[in-house]
Amino acid sequence: MDYTTAKTFAQEWCDAWNSQDLEKILKHYADDVRLQSPYALRQLGEMSQGKLHGKELLGKYFSLGLQSAPQLNFQ
């Protein structure tokens, strides 16, 4: 990935998060995305065991995050 492509991707990612548009946020992730986080365990409990696989579960996790931090802003 060249610098211009990386910068554009990063700006689009920030814009999606700052708009709090879950659909736009999830467009930056593959359908079979995997994420491991101790915060996921806290937010989703045993449902996730701290490991998320797939956009549906990632969307639930991100949605909870957006609700708990409406002032979230990436630059």
Backbone as XML, in Angstrom:
<?xml version="1.0"?>
<chain id="A" units="angstrom">
  <residue number="1" name="MET">
    <atom name="N" x="0.863" y="-1.160" z="0.000"/>
    <atom name="CA" x="0.000" y="0.000" z="0.000"/>
    <atom name="C" x="0.912" y="1.226" z="0.000"/>
  </residue>
  <residue number="2" name="ASP">
    <atom name="N" x="0.633" y="2.144" z="-0.890"/>
    <atom name="CA" x="1.447" y="3.360" z="-0.925"/>
    <atom name="C" x="0.909" y="4.395" z="0.069"/>
  </residue>
  <residue number="3" name="TYR">
    <atom name="N" x="1.663" y="5.446" z="0.263"/>
    <atom name="CA" x="1.336" y="6.463" z="1.258"/>
    <atom name="C" x="-0.034" y="7.096" z="1.004"/>
  </residue>
  <residue number="4" name="THR">
    <atom name="N" x="-0.314" y="7.467" z="-0.233"/>
    <atom name="CA" x="-1.580" y="8.131" z="-0.555"/>
    <atom name="C" x="-2.770" y="7.221" z="-0.258"/>
  </residue>
  <residue number="5" name="THR">
    <atom name="N" x="-2.651" y="5.956" z="-0.638"/>
    <atom name="CA" x="-3.731" y="4.994" z="-0.387"/>
    <atom name="C" x="-3.931" y="4.798" z="1.114"/>
  </residue>
  <residue number="6" name="ALA">
    <atom name="N" x="-2.830" y="4.669" z="1.845"/>
    <atom name="CA" x="-2.908" y="4.486" z="3.294"/>
    <atom name="C" x="-3.531" y="5.704" z="3.967"/>
  </residue>
  <residue number="7" name="LYS">
    <atom name="N" x="-3.135" y="6.887" z="3.543"/>
    <atom name="CA" x="-3.673" y="8.116" z="4.132"/>
    <atom name="C" x="-5.166" y="8.243" z="3.849"/>
  </residue>
  <residue number="8" name="THR">
    <atom name="N" x="-5.588" y="7.924" z="2.637"/>
    <atom name="CA" x="-7.010" y="7.981" z="2.272"/>
    <atom name="C" x="-7.812" y="6.981" z="3.097"/>
  </residue>
  <residue number="9" name="PHE">
    <atom name="N" x="-7.289" y="5.764" z="3.226"/>
    <atom name="CA" x="-7.968" y="4.737" z="4.013"/>
    <atom name="C" x="-8.120" y="5.195" z="5.462"/>
  </residue>
  <residue number="10" name="ALA">
    <atom name="N" x="-7.048" y="5.722" z="6.030"/>
    <atom name="CA" x="-7.081" y="6.177" z="7.426"/>
    <atom name="C" x="-8.083" y="7.310" z="7.618"/>
  </residue>
  <residue number="11" name="GLN">
    <atom name="N" x="-8.145" y="8.234" z="6.675"/>
    <atom name="CA" x="-9.089" y="9.348" z="6.793"/>
    <atom name="C" x="-10.530" y="8.857" z="6.693"/>
  </residue>
  <residue number="12" name="GLU">
    <atom name="N" x="-10.778" y="7.920" z="5.785"/>
    <atom name="CA" x="-12.124" y="7.355" z="5.647"/>
    <atom name="C" x="-12.522" y="6.586" z="6.906"/>
  </residue>
  <residue number="13" name="TRP">
    <atom name="N" x="-11.559" y="5.884" z="7.507"/>
    <atom name="CA" x="-11.806" y="5.141" z="8.741"/>
    <atom name="C" x="-12.170" y="6.107" z="9.864"/>
  </residue>
  <residue number="14" name="CYS">
    <atom name="N" x="-11.392" y="7.171" z="10.011"/>
    <atom name="CA" x="-11.677" y="8.186" z="11.040"/>
    <atom name="C" x="-13.041" y="8.829" z="10.801"/>
  </residue>
  <residue number="15" name="ASP">
    <atom name="N" x="-13.318" y="9.184" z="9.560"/>
    <atom name="CA" x="-14.603" y="9.816" z="9.226"/>
    <atom name="C" x="-15.772" y="8.898" z="9.565"/>
  </residue>
  <residue number="16" name="ALA">
    <atom name="N" x="-15.630" y="7.606" z="9.280"/>
    <atom name="CA" x="-16.700" y="6.645" z="9.587"/>
    <atom name="C" x="-16.948" y="6.591" z="11.090"/>
  </residue>
  <residue number="17" name="TRP">
    <atom name="N" x="-15.891" y="6.501" z="11.881"/>
    <atom name="CA" x="-16.048" y="6.466" z="13.327"/>
    <atom name="C" x="-16.624" y="7.771" z="13.851"/>
  </residue>
  <residue number="18" name="ASN">
    <atom name="N" x="-16.148" y="8.886" z="13.353"/>
    <atom name="CA" x="-16.616" y="10.187" z="13.843"/>
    <atom name="C" x="-18.078" y="10.440" z="13.484"/>
  </residue>
  <residue number="19" name="SER">
    <atom name="N" x="-18.556" y="9.829" z="12.412"/>
    <atom name="CA" x="-19.969" y="9.967" z="12.044"/>
    <atom name="C" x="-20.835" y="9.005" z="12.855"/>
  </residue>
  <residue number="20" name="GLN">
    <atom name="N" x="-20.195" y="8.078" z="13.546"/>
    <atom name="CA" x="-20.866" y="7.038" z="14.331"/>
    <atom name="C" x="-21.832" y="6.220" z="13.481"/>
  </residue>
  <residue number="21" name="ASP">
    <atom name="N" x="-21.462" y="6.038" z="12.222"/>
    <atom name="CA" x="-22.258" y="5.258" z="11.277"/>
    <atom name="C" x="-21.690" y="3.840" z="11.245"/>
  </residue>
  <residue number="22" name="LEU">
    <atom name="N" x="-22.354" y="2.924" z="11.920"/>
    <atom name="CA" x="-21.852" y="1.564" z="12.072"/>
    <atom name="C" x="-21.627" y="0.884" z="10.722"/>
  </residue>
  <residue number="23" name="GLU">
    <atom name="N" x="-22.511" y="1.097" z="9.790"/>
    <atom name="CA" x="-22.368" y="0.486" z="8.467"/>
    <atom name="C" x="-21.087" y="0.971" z="7.779"/>
  </residue>
  <residue number="24" name="LYS">
    <atom name="N" x="-20.819" y="2.258" z="7.854"/>
    <atom name="CA" x="-19.587" y="2.800" z="7.266"/>
    <atom name="C" x="-18.350" y="2.270" z="7.981"/>
  </residue>
  <residue number="25" name="ILE">
    <atom name="N" x="-18.436" y="2.135" z="9.288"/>
    <atom name="CA" x="-17.306" y="1.607" z="10.062"/>
    <atom name="C" x="-16.996" y="0.182" z="9.624"/>
  </residue>
  <residue number="26" name="LEU">
    <atom name="N" x="-18.033" y="-0.642" z="9.546"/>
    <atom name="CA" x="-17.833" y="-2.057" z="9.242"/>
    <atom name="C" x="-17.360" y="-2.299" z="7.820"/>
  </residue>
  <residue number="27" name="LYS">
    <atom name="N" x="-17.530" y="-1.348" z="6.909"/>
    <atom name="CA" x="-17.030" y="-1.506" z="5.536"/>
    <atom name="C" x="-15.509" y="-1.625" z="5.496"/>
  </residue>
  <residue number="28" name="HIS">
    <atom name="N" x="-14.848" y="-1.216" z="6.568"/>
    <atom name="CA" x="-13.392" y="-1.274" z="6.611"/>
    <atom name="C" x="-12.871" y="-2.633" z="7.098"/>
  </residue>
  <residue number="29" name="TYR">
    <atom name="N" x="-13.764" y="-3.568" z="7.342"/>
    <atom name="CA" x="-13.377" y="-4.866" z="7.889"/>
    <atom name="C" x="-13.869" y="-5.986" z="6.979"/>
  </residue>
  <residue number="30" name="ALA">
    <atom name="N" x="-13.080" y="-7.048" z="6.896"/>
    <atom name="CA" x="-13.447" y="-8.222" z="6.112"/>
    <atom name="C" x="-14.612" y="-8.957" z="6.788"/>
  </residue>
  <residue number="31" name="ASP">
    <atom name="N" x="-15.377" y="-9.690" z="6.002"/>
    <atom name="CA" x="-16.513" y="-10.438" z="6.548"/>
    <atom name="C" x="-16.079" y="-11.428" z="7.626"/>
  </residue>
  <residue number="32" name="ASP">
    <atom name="N" x="-14.884" y="-11.980" z="7.483"/>
    <atom name="CA" x="-14.412" y="-12.975" z="8.444"/>
    <atom name="C" x="-13.413" y="-12.372" z="9.441"/>
  </residue>
  <residue number="33" name="VAL">
    <atom name="N" x="-13.588" y="-11.089" z="9.735"/>
    <atom name="CA" x="-12.703" y="-10.378" z="10.665"/>
    <atom name="C" x="-12.578" y="-11.125" z="11.984"/>
  </residue>
  <residue number="34" name="ARG">
    <atom name="N" x="-11.398" y="-11.063" z="12.567"/>
    <atom name="CA" x="-11.153" y="-11.627" z="13.898"/>
    <atom name="C" x="-10.531" y="-10.537" z="14.755"/>
  </residue>
  <residue number="35" name="LEU">
    <atom name="N" x="-11.047" y="-10.400" z="15.964"/>
    <atom name="CA" x="-10.533" y="-9.412" z="16.901"/>
    <atom name="C" x="-10.535" y="-10.037" z="18.284"/>
  </residue>
  <residue number="36" name="GLN">
    <atom name="N" x="-9.459" y="-9.841" z="18.999"/>
    <atom name="CA" x="-9.380" y="-10.334" z="20.372"/>
    <atom name="C" x="-9.106" y="-9.142" z="21.267"/>
  </residue>
  <residue number="37" name="SER">
    <atom name="N" x="-9.920" y="-9.004" z="22.316"/>
    <atom name="CA" x="-9.794" y="-7.859" z="23.201"/>
    <atom name="C" x="-10.390" y="-8.174" z="24.566"/>
  </residue>
  <residue number="38" name="PRO">
    <atom name="N" x="-9.704" y="-7.787" z="25.634"/>
    <atom name="CA" x="-10.303" y="-7.963" z="26.957"/>
    <atom name="C" x="-11.554" y="-7.099" z="27.121"/>
  </residue>
  <residue number="39" name="TYR">
    <atom name="N" x="-11.655" y="-6.029" z="26.370"/>
    <atom name="CA" x="-12.841" y="-5.173" z="26.431"/>
    <atom name="C" x="-14.050" y="-5.883" z="25.832"/>
  </residue>
  <residue number="40" name="ALA">
    <atom name="N" x="-13.825" y="-6.722" z="24.827"/>
    <atom name="CA" x="-14.928" y="-7.475" z="24.231"/>
    <atom name="C" x="-15.544" y="-8.409" z="25.265"/>
  </residue>
  <residue number="41" name="LEU">
    <atom name="N" x="-14.704" y="-9.013" z="26.076"/>
    <atom name="CA" x="-15.216" y="-9.890" z="27.129"/>
    <atom name="C" x="-16.072" y="-9.097" z="28.108"/>
  </residue>
  <residue number="42" name="ARG">
    <atom name="N" x="-15.630" y="-7.893" z="28.460"/>
    <atom name="CA" x="-16.407" y="-7.044" z="29.379"/>
    <atom name="C" x="-17.723" y="-6.594" z="28.754"/>
  </residue>
  <residue number="43" name="GLN">
    <atom name="N" x="-17.681" y="-6.239" z="27.477"/>
    <atom name="CA" x="-18.877" y="-5.717" z="26.815"/>
    <atom name="C" x="-19.874" y="-6.817" z="26.434"/>
  </residue>
  <residue number="44" name="LEU">
    <atom name="N" x="-19.361" y="-7.947" z="25.949"/>
    <atom name="CA" x="-20.239" y="-8.988" z="25.418"/>
    <atom name="C" x="-20.305" y="-10.226" z="26.298"/>
  </residue>
  <residue number="45" name="GLY">
    <atom name="N" x="-19.515" y="-10.258" z="27.362"/>
    <atom name="CA" x="-19.536" y="-11.382" z="28.278"/>
    <atom name="C" x="-19.089" y="-12.679" z="27.634"/>
  </residue>
  <residue number="46" name="GLU">
    <atom name="N" x="-19.605" y="-13.746" z="28.166"/>
    <atom name="CA" x="-19.197" y="-15.069" z="27.701"/>
    <atom name="C" x="-19.564" y="-15.326" z="26.251"/>
  </residue>
  <residue number="47" name="MET">
    <atom name="N" x="-20.481" y="-14.511" z="25.709"/>
    <atom name="CA" x="-20.853" y="-14.661" z="24.310"/>
    <atom name="C" x="-19.614" y="-14.639" z="23.425"/>
  </residue>
  <residue number="48" name="SER">
    <atom name="N" x="-18.638" y="-13.818" z="23.799"/>
    <atom name="CA" x="-17.465" y="-13.644" z="22.956"/>
    <atom name="C" x="-16.211" y="-14.310" z="23.502"/>
  </residue>
  <residue number="49" name="GLN">
    <atom name="N" x="-16.133" y="-14.498" z="24.798"/>
    <atom name="CA" x="-14.927" y="-14.973" z="25.466"/>
    <atom name="C" x="-13.731" y="-14.083" z="25.115"/>
  </residue>
  <residue number="50" name="GLY">
    <atom name="N" x="-14.016" y="-12.841" z="24.750"/>
    <atom name="CA" x="-12.966" y="-11.897" z="24.398"/>
    <atom name="C" x="-12.472" y="-12.027" z="22.972"/>
  </residue>
  <residue number="51" name="LYS">
    <atom name="N" x="-13.067" y="-12.938" z="22.209"/>
    <atom name="CA" x="-12.657" y="-13.170" z="20.824"/>
    <atom name="C" x="-13.866" y="-12.983" z="19.917"/>
  </residue>
  <residue number="52" name="LEU">
    <atom name="N" x="-13.704" y="-12.118" z="18.949"/>
    <atom name="CA" x="-14.796" y="-11.850" z="18.021"/>
    <atom name="C" x="-14.432" y="-12.390" z="16.651"/>
  </residue>
  <residue number="53" name="HIS">
    <atom name="N" x="-15.403" y="-13.016" z="15.998"/>
    <atom name="CA" x="-15.192" y="-13.509" z="14.644"/>
    <atom name="C" x="-16.413" y="-13.161" z="13.816"/>
  </residue>
  <residue number="54" name="GLY">
    <atom name="N" x="-16.196" y="-12.396" z="12.770"/>
    <atom name="CA" x="-17.264" y="-12.024" z="11.855"/>
    <atom name="C" x="-17.798" y="-10.628" z="12.111"/>
  </residue>
  <residue number="55" name="LYS">
    <atom name="N" x="-18.326" y="-10.032" z="11.046"/>
    <atom name="CA" x="-18.814" y="-8.657" z="11.124"/>
    <atom name="C" x="-20.017" y="-8.490" z="12.036"/>
  </residue>
  <residue number="56" name="GLU">
    <atom name="N" x="-20.864" y="-9.506" z="12.122"/>
    <atom name="CA" x="-22.066" y="-9.364" z="12.951"/>
    <atom name="C" x="-21.703" y="-9.147" z="14.417"/>
  </residue>
  <residue number="57" name="LEU">
    <atom name="N" x="-20.823" y="-9.982" z="14.937"/>
    <atom name="CA" x="-20.418" y="-9.842" z="16.330"/>
    <atom name="C" x="-19.565" y="-8.591" z="16.537"/>
  </residue>
  <residue number="58" name="LEU">
    <atom name="N" x="-18.706" y="-8.290" z="15.562"/>
    <atom name="CA" x="-17.913" y="-7.066" z="15.647"/>
    <atom name="C" x="-18.830" y="-5.846" z="15.667"/>
  </residue>
  <residue number="59" name="GLY">
    <atom name="N" x="-19.896" y="-5.883" z="14.874"/>
    <atom name="CA" x="-20.858" y="-4.782" z="14.855"/>
    <atom name="C" x="-21.544" y="-4.599" z="16.203"/>
  </residue>
  <residue number="60" name="LYS">
    <atom name="N" x="-21.893" y="-5.693" z="16.859"/>
    <atom name="CA" x="-22.501" y="-5.596" z="18.193"/>
    <atom name="C" x="-21.528" y="-4.943" z="19.170"/>
  </residue>
  <residue number="61" name="TYR">
    <atom name="N" x="-20.285" y="-5.368" z="19.103"/>
    <atom name="CA" x="-19.251" y="-4.832" z="19.985"/>
    <atom name="C" x="-19.037" y="-3.338" z="19.728"/>
  </residue>
  <residue number="62" name="PHE">
    <atom name="N" x="-18.883" y="-2.963" z="18.465"/>
    <atom name="CA" x="-18.681" y="-1.554" z="18.125"/>
    <atom name="C" x="-19.898" y="-0.714" z="18.491"/>
  </residue>
  <residue number="63" name="SER">
    <atom name="N" x="-21.096" y="-1.264" z="18.301"/>
    <atom name="CA" x="-22.314" y="-0.533" z="18.645"/>
    <atom name="C" x="-22.343" y="-0.196" z="20.129"/>
  </residue>
  <residue number="64" name="LEU">
    <atom name="N" x="-21.987" y="-1.154" z="20.967"/>
    <atom name="CA" x="-21.930" y="-0.903" z="22.410"/>
    <atom name="C" x="-20.885" y="0.168" z="22.730"/>
  </residue>
  <residue number="65" name="GLY">
    <atom name="N" x="-19.767" y="0.111" z="22.039"/>
    <atom name="CA" x="-18.723" y="1.110" z="22.234"/>
    <atom name="C" x="-19.180" y="2.500" z="21.850"/>
  </residue>
  <residue number="66" name="LEU">
    <atom name="N" x="-19.881" y="2.609" z="20.740"/>
    <atom name="CA" x="-20.391" y="3.916" z="20.303"/>
    <atom name="C" x="-21.409" y="4.467" z="21.298"/>
  </residue>
  <residue number="67" name="GLN">
    <atom name="N" x="-22.242" y="3.587" z="21.845"/>
    <atom name="CA" x="-23.236" y="4.037" z="22.821"/>
    <atom name="C" x="-22.577" y="4.526" z="24.108"/>
  </residue>
  <residue number="68" name="SER">
    <atom name="N" x="-21.484" y="3.876" z="24.489"/>
    <atom name="CA" x="-20.852" y="4.237" z="25.753"/>
    <atom name="C" x="-19.887" y="5.419" z="25.618"/>
  </residue>
  <residue number="69" name="ALA">
    <atom name="N" x="-19.540" y="5.778" z="24.390"/>
    <atom name="CA" x="-18.608" y="6.889" z="24.182"/>
    <atom name="C" x="-19.074" y="7.768" z="23.018"/>
  </residue>
  <residue number="70" name="PRO">
    <atom name="N" x="-20.219" y="8.438" z="23.172"/>
    <atom name="CA" x="-20.755" y="9.241" z="22.055"/>
    <atom name="C" x="-19.850" y="10.406" z="21.657"/>
  </residue>
  <residue number="71" name="GLN">
    <atom name="N" x="-18.947" y="10.807" z="22.542"/>
    <atom name="CA" x="-18.040" y="11.910" z="22.240"/>
    <atom name="C" x="-16.771" y="11.437" z="21.532"/>
  </residue>
  <residue number="72" name="LEU">
    <atom name="N" x="-16.660" y="10.152" z="21.251"/>
    <atom name="CA" x="-15.482" y="9.581" z="20.608"/>
    <atom name="C" x="-15.133" y="10.349" z="19.345"/>
  </residue>
  <residue number="73" name="ASN">
    <atom name="N" x="-13.849" y="10.683" z="19.169"/>
    <atom name="CA" x="-13.425" y="11.421" z="17.988"/>
    <atom name="C" x="-12.010" y="11.011" z="17.623"/>
  </residue>
  <residue number="74" name="PHE">
    <atom name="N" x="-11.862" y="10.551" z="16.395"/>
    <atom name="CA" x="-10.549" y="10.173" z="15.875"/>
    <atom name="C" x="-10.024" y="11.274" z="14.961"/>
  </residue>
  <residue number="75" name="GLN">
    <atom name="N" x="-8.710" y="11.466" z="15.008"/>
    <atom name="CA" x="-8.066" y="12.451" z="14.125"/>
    <atom name="C" x="-6.892" y="11.814" z="13.414"/>
  </residue>
</chain>
